[in-house]
mmCIF file of C-alpha atoms in Angstrom:
data_model
loop_
_atom_site.group_PDB
_atom_site.id
_atom_site.type_symbol
_atom_site.label_atom_id
_atom_site.label_comp_id
_atom_site.label_asym_id
_atom_site.label_seq_id
_atom_site.Cartn_x
_atom_site.Cartn_y
_atom_site.Cartn_z
ATOM 1 C CA ALA A 27 71.315 134.055 157.401
ATOM 2 C CA GLN A 28 68.126 132.347 156.903
ATOM 3 C CA SER A 29 66.609 130.016 159.660
ATOM 4 C CA VAL A 30 64.065 127.409 159.815
ATOM 5 C CA SER A 31 62.064 126.876 162.923
ATOM 6 C CA GLN A 32 60.055 123.843 164.017
ATOM 7 C CA HIS A 33 58.491 124.823 167.329
ATOM 8 C CA ASN A 34 57.211 121.367 168.161
ATOM 9 C CA HIS A 35 60.127 119.172 169.177
ATOM 10 C CA HIS A 36 57.952 116.089 170.254
ATOM 11 C CA VAL A 37 54.367 115.525 169.447
ATOM 12 C CA ILE A 38 52.301 112.578 170.937
ATOM 13 C CA LEU A 39 49.005 111.815 169.277
ATOM 14 C CA SER A 40 46.580 108.825 169.370
ATOM 15 C CA GLU A 41 45.574 107.210 166.195
ATOM 16 C CA ALA A 42 42.993 108.950 164.019
ATOM 17 C CA ALA A 43 43.927 112.322 165.712
ATOM 18 C CA SER A 44 44.506 115.147 163.218
ATOM 19 C CA LEU A 45 48.220 116.537 162.856
ATOM 20 C CA GLU A 46 49.690 119.835 162.183
ATOM 21 C CA LEU A 47 53.390 120.450 162.531
ATOM 22 C CA GLY A 48 54.562 123.951 162.269
ATOM 23 C CA CYS A 49 57.550 125.227 159.997
ATOM 24 C CA ASN A 50 58.661 128.818 159.738
ATOM 25 C CA TYR A 51 61.536 130.278 158.093
ATOM 26 C CA SER A 52 63.155 133.642 157.932
ATOM 27 C CA TYR A 53 64.176 134.324 154.405
ATOM 28 C CA GLY A 54 62.125 136.838 152.327
ATOM 29 C CA GLY A 55 63.160 135.971 148.963
ATOM 30 C CA THR A 56 62.496 133.038 146.520
ATOM 31 C CA VAL A 57 62.227 129.756 148.274
ATOM 32 C CA ASN A 58 61.548 126.120 147.615
ATOM 33 C CA LEU A 59 59.940 124.339 150.671
ATOM 34 C CA PHE A 60 60.152 120.550 151.352
ATOM 35 C CA TRP A 61 59.017 118.268 154.201
ATOM 36 C CA TYR A 62 61.206 115.136 154.772
ATOM 37 C CA VAL A 63 60.316 112.250 156.899
ATOM 38 C CA GLN A 64 62.695 109.814 158.783
ATOM 39 C CA TYR A 65 61.151 106.543 160.061
ATOM 40 C CA PRO A 66 62.967 104.824 162.674
ATOM 41 C CA GLY A 67 66.288 103.248 161.382
ATOM 42 C CA GLN A 68 65.640 104.576 157.888
ATOM 43 C CA HIS A 69 66.939 107.298 155.756
ATOM 44 C CA LEU A 70 65.357 110.580 154.891
ATOM 45 C CA GLN A 71 62.457 110.480 152.456
ATOM 46 C CA LEU A 72 60.758 113.242 150.616
ATOM 47 C CA LEU A 73 57.054 113.655 151.831
ATOM 48 C CA LEU A 74 56.177 116.635 149.747
ATOM 49 C CA LYS A 75 57.620 119.829 148.183
ATOM 50 C CA TYR A 76 56.486 123.292 147.072
ATOM 51 C CA PHE A 77 57.997 125.308 144.208
ATOM 52 C CA SER A 78 55.313 127.564 142.767
ATOM 53 C CA GLY A 79 51.592 127.849 142.051
ATOM 54 C CA ASP A 80 48.952 126.291 144.209
ATOM 55 C CA PRO A 81 50.224 127.042 147.819
ATOM 56 C CA LEU A 82 48.433 123.927 148.988
ATOM 57 C CA VAL A 83 50.504 120.793 148.259
ATOM 58 C CA LYS A 84 49.685 117.170 148.642
ATOM 59 C CA GLY A 85 52.289 114.500 149.209
ATOM 60 C CA ILE A 86 52.503 110.973 149.916
ATOM 61 C CA LYS A 87 50.553 109.037 152.597
ATOM 62 C CA GLY A 88 47.847 111.522 152.913
ATOM 63 C CA PHE A 89 50.172 114.399 154.024
ATOM 64 C CA GLU A 90 49.626 118.026 152.743
ATOM 65 C CA ALA A 91 51.153 121.392 153.413
ATOM 66 C CA GLU A 92 50.197 124.843 153.019
ATOM 67 C CA PHE A 93 52.646 127.596 151.989
ATOM 68 C CA ILE A 94 51.526 131.117 153.631
ATOM 69 C CA LYS A 95 53.902 133.433 152.134
ATOM 70 C CA SER A 96 52.757 136.259 154.324
ATOM 71 C CA LYS A 97 53.555 134.300 157.462
ATOM 72 C CA PHE A 98 56.718 132.586 156.242
ATOM 73 C CA SER A 99 54.999 129.191 157.124
ATOM 74 C CA PHE A 100 54.789 125.872 155.618
ATOM 75 C CA ASN A 101 52.968 123.715 157.932
ATOM 76 C CA LEU A 102 52.406 120.090 157.549
ATOM 77 C CA ARG A 103 48.991 118.435 158.112
ATOM 78 C CA LYS A 104 47.421 115.098 158.129
ATOM 79 C CA PRO A 105 43.642 114.666 158.912
ATOM 80 C CA SER A 106 44.049 111.371 160.479
ATOM 81 C CA VAL A 107 47.214 109.894 161.678
ATOM 82 C CA GLN A 108 48.229 106.149 161.818
ATOM 83 C CA TRP A 109 50.679 104.432 163.988
ATOM 84 C CA SER A 110 52.901 103.733 160.857
ATOM 85 C CA ASP A 111 53.270 107.720 160.890
ATOM 86 C CA THR A 112 55.527 107.528 163.856
ATOM 87 C CA ALA A 113 58.790 109.098 162.855
ATOM 88 C CA GLU A 114 60.572 112.293 162.716
ATOM 89 C CA TYR A 115 59.589 115.051 160.304
ATOM 90 C CA PHE A 116 62.001 117.767 158.859
ATOM 91 C CA CYS A 117 61.056 120.924 157.268
ATOM 92 C CA ALA A 118 63.677 122.344 154.685
ATOM 93 C CA VAL A 119 63.856 125.577 152.821
ATOM 94 C CA LYS A 120 65.997 126.126 149.870
ATOM 95 C CA ALA A 121 66.683 129.857 149.443
ATOM 96 C CA PHE A 122 67.778 131.504 146.186
ATOM 97 C CA TYR A 123 70.254 134.200 146.255
ATOM 98 C CA SER A 124 71.583 136.637 143.725
ATOM 99 C CA GLY A 125 74.251 135.215 141.489
ATOM 100 C CA GLY A 126 72.629 131.849 141.428
ATOM 101 C CA TYR A 127 73.740 130.867 144.919
ATOM 102 C CA GLN A 128 71.273 128.605 146.801
ATOM 103 C CA LYS A 129 71.299 127.178 150.206
ATOM 104 C CA VAL A 130 69.183 124.502 151.991
ATOM 105 C CA THR A 131 68.535 124.798 155.674
ATOM 106 C CA PHE A 132 66.794 122.177 157.722
ATOM 107 C CA GLY A 133 64.767 122.506 160.783
ATOM 108 C CA THR A 134 65.596 120.782 163.920
ATOM 109 C CA GLY A 135 63.006 118.222 163.363
ATOM 110 C CA THR A 136 59.687 117.003 165.112
ATOM 111 C CA LYS A 137 59.483 113.670 166.531
ATOM 112 C CA LEU A 138 55.810 112.223 166.001
ATOM 113 C CA GLN A 139 54.718 109.489 168.363
ATOM 114 C CA VAL A 140 51.425 107.959 167.464
ATOM 115 C CA ILE A 141 49.728 105.786 170.094
ATOM 116 C CA PRO A 142 47.698 102.924 168.716
ATOM 117 C CA GLY B 12 73.487 105.490 139.677
ATOM 118 C CA ALA B 13 69.795 105.903 140.378
ATOM 119 C CA GLY B 14 70.285 107.323 143.882
ATOM 120 C CA VAL B 15 72.849 109.056 146.113
ATOM 121 C CA SER B 16 75.430 106.408 147.148
ATOM 122 C CA GLN B 17 77.495 106.751 150.411
ATOM 123 C CA SER B 18 80.236 104.430 151.637
ATOM 124 C CA PRO B 19 81.045 103.221 153.789
ATOM 125 C CA SER B 20 77.619 102.592 155.322
ATOM 126 C CA ASN B 21 79.241 101.839 158.652
ATOM 127 C CA LYS B 22 82.619 102.600 160.016
ATOM 128 C CA VAL B 23 84.200 102.005 163.289
ATOM 129 C CA THR B 24 87.311 103.904 164.028
ATOM 130 C CA GLU B 25 89.626 104.550 167.182
ATOM 131 C CA LYS B 26 89.966 107.900 168.468
ATOM 132 C CA GLY B 27 92.750 109.872 166.851
ATOM 133 C CA LYS B 28 92.590 107.969 163.395
ATOM 134 C CA ASP B 29 91.514 109.791 160.304
ATOM 135 C CA VAL B 30 88.460 108.901 158.247
ATOM 136 C CA GLU B 31 87.180 109.403 154.796
ATOM 137 C CA LEU B 32 83.601 109.283 153.883
ATOM 138 C CA ARG B 33 82.508 109.187 150.300
ATOM 139 C CA CYS B 34 79.307 110.225 148.498
ATOM 140 C CA ASP B 35 78.304 109.652 144.778
ATOM 141 C CA PRO B 36 75.671 111.946 143.958
ATOM 142 C CA ILE B 37 72.886 111.498 141.316
ATOM 143 C CA SER B 38 74.376 111.898 137.831
ATOM 144 C CA GLY B 39 73.808 115.367 136.589
ATOM 145 C CA HIS B 40 73.038 116.959 140.025
ATOM 146 C CA THR B 41 75.420 119.917 140.499
ATOM 147 C CA ALA B 42 74.492 120.724 144.030
ATOM 148 C CA LEU B 43 75.911 118.501 146.799
ATOM 149 C CA TYR B 44 75.464 118.754 150.524
ATOM 150 C CA TRP B 45 76.986 117.179 153.557
ATOM 151 C CA TYR B 46 75.001 117.025 156.835
ATOM 152 C CA ARG B 47 75.838 115.464 160.170
ATOM 153 C CA GLN B 48 72.946 113.930 162.441
ATOM 154 C CA ARG B 49 73.943 113.000 165.807
ATOM 155 C CA LEU B 50 71.949 110.236 167.571
ATOM 156 C CA GLY B 51 68.532 111.568 168.449
ATOM 157 C CA GLN B 52 69.130 114.964 167.020
ATOM 158 C CA GLY B 53 68.529 117.055 163.928
ATOM 159 C CA LEU B 54 70.344 117.771 160.685
ATOM 160 C CA GLU B 55 73.703 119.821 161.036
ATOM 161 C CA PHE B 56 74.593 121.375 157.951
ATOM 162 C CA LEU B 57 78.425 121.034 157.184
ATOM 163 C CA ILE B 58 79.122 121.938 153.552
ATOM 164 C CA TYR B 59 77.549 122.644 150.288
ATOM 165 C CA PHE B 60 79.203 122.383 146.780
ATOM 166 C CA GLN B 61 77.487 124.028 143.768
ATOM 167 C CA GLY B 62 78.963 123.357 140.296
ATOM 168 C CA ASN B 63 82.460 124.995 140.125
ATOM 169 C CA SER B 64 81.638 127.705 142.431
ATOM 170 C CA ALA B 65 83.652 128.027 145.831
ATOM 171 C CA PRO B 66 82.007 125.544 148.463
ATOM 172 C CA ASP B 67 80.132 127.007 151.295
ATOM 173 C CA LYS B 68 82.116 125.599 154.426
ATOM 174 C CA SER B 69 80.363 127.700 156.864
ATOM 175 C CA GLY B 70 78.871 124.557 158.731
ATOM 176 C CA LEU B 71 82.299 122.595 159.069
ATOM 177 C CA PRO B 72 82.784 122.414 162.970
ATOM 178 C CA SER B 73 86.553 122.619 163.021
ATOM 179 C CA ASP B 74 89.728 122.328 160.829
ATOM 180 C CA ARG B 75 89.662 118.615 161.339
ATOM 181 C CA PHE B 76 86.857 118.595 158.957
ATOM 182 C CA SER B 77 87.362 118.931 155.140
ATOM 183 C CA ALA B 78 85.649 117.990 152.054
ATOM 184 C CA GLU B 79 86.506 117.823 148.346
ATOM 185 C CA ARG B 80 84.555 117.488 145.221
ATOM 186 C CA THR B 81 85.830 116.805 141.836
ATOM 187 C CA GLY B 82 83.762 118.900 139.298
ATOM 188 C CA GLU B 83 80.138 117.558 139.559
ATOM 189 C CA SER B 84 80.963 114.069 140.617
ATOM 190 C CA VAL B 85 82.299 112.251 143.742
ATOM 191 C CA SER B 86 82.639 114.061 147.015
ATOM 192 C CA THR B 87 84.949 112.977 149.986
ATOM 193 C CA LEU B 88 84.471 114.266 153.557
ATOM 194 C CA THR B 89 87.559 113.764 155.592
ATOM 195 C CA ILE B 90 87.669 114.072 159.392
ATOM 196 C CA GLN B 91 91.244 113.941 160.790
ATOM 197 C CA ARG B 92 92.163 113.024 164.310
ATOM 198 C CA THR B 93 88.522 111.618 165.096
ATOM 199 C CA GLN B 94 87.159 112.408 168.463
ATOM 200 C CA GLN B 95 84.346 110.640 170.016
ATOM 201 C CA GLU B 96 81.926 113.516 169.713
ATOM 202 C CA ASP B 97 82.217 112.916 165.850
ATOM 203 C CA SER B 98 80.130 109.830 166.242
ATOM 204 C CA ALA B 99 77.198 110.508 163.955
ATOM 205 C CA VAL B 100 75.536 109.672 160.701
ATOM 206 C CA TYR B 101 77.034 111.660 157.839
ATOM 207 C CA LEU B 102 74.320 112.413 155.279
ATOM 208 C CA CYS B 103 74.997 113.262 151.816
ATOM 209 C CA ALA B 104 72.354 114.918 149.505
ATOM 210 C CA SER B 105 72.281 116.265 146.116
ATOM 211 C CA SER B 106 69.864 118.268 143.736
ATOM 212 C CA SER B 107 69.971 119.891 140.517
ATOM 213 C CA HIS B 108 70.193 123.625 140.050
ATOM 214 C CA GLY B 109 67.486 125.941 139.554
ATOM 215 C CA GLN B 110 64.063 126.246 141.054
ATOM 216 C CA GLY B 111 61.973 123.858 138.991
ATOM 217 C CA LEU B 112 60.152 120.865 139.886
ATOM 218 C CA GLY B 113 62.891 118.450 139.550
ATOM 219 C CA ASN B 114 64.811 120.288 142.093
ATOM 220 C CA THR B 115 64.197 117.827 144.855
ATOM 221 C CA ILE B 116 67.017 117.154 147.284
ATOM 222 C CA TYR B 117 67.648 113.607 147.374
ATOM 223 C CA PHE B 118 69.687 111.826 150.438
ATOM 224 C CA GLY B 119 71.818 108.954 150.521
ATOM 225 C CA GLU B 120 71.493 106.356 153.424
ATOM 226 C CA GLY B 121 74.251 107.837 155.367
ATOM 227 C CA SER B 122 77.591 106.669 156.863
ATOM 228 C CA TRP B 123 77.259 105.607 160.299
ATOM 229 C CA LEU B 124 80.460 106.653 162.145
ATOM 230 C CA THR B 125 81.384 105.394 165.361
ATOM 231 C CA VAL B 126 84.621 106.625 167.191
ATOM 232 C CA VAL B 127 85.719 104.408 170.161
#
């Protein structure tokens, strides 16, 4: 079964610091990759997604992520975080299997706290 | 509708009672997912429906949990004889089938279940 690992469970940064959140997955076949954000008290929102093509994808609010197939990774980055980025971030992998079956697996999430 | 709709948004129930949670996916989305998110924790996969295929029930935590979906429309998650550990947000998500750019997973706002 595929798995998704987010090794950083809780990250604390000062404003203007750079951010990189790790995401690794285990499935060797075709995947679509997603990062979702959940602000306090709100529902999950899509930050960015990768389906094919340029492995560097840009999302909303200055976030970007790079798909490195050889490393099974899809790390999330932002050059300069703001207090409003305080939230929980989830990586998700949609894996495609033979016969049209597909399954989405989420990582356990990373809580980001940005200190003003 | 425009997005994934879930009801009720909040439910307080007594231990031992049955509850039913409803999800109305985005029109045309063949894939529908249920997740559970306990307070302060990540997303726990429960069940996945894809068109008319047999659902993937591998995430259901016990036989008290069941879900149904009629065709490619509404889904109902039923929890029988609720326990306090069932208290959580139950999230529904839907997506279209395939690997294209439109294949984003969209989440509802969740049903907050509190078992007292």
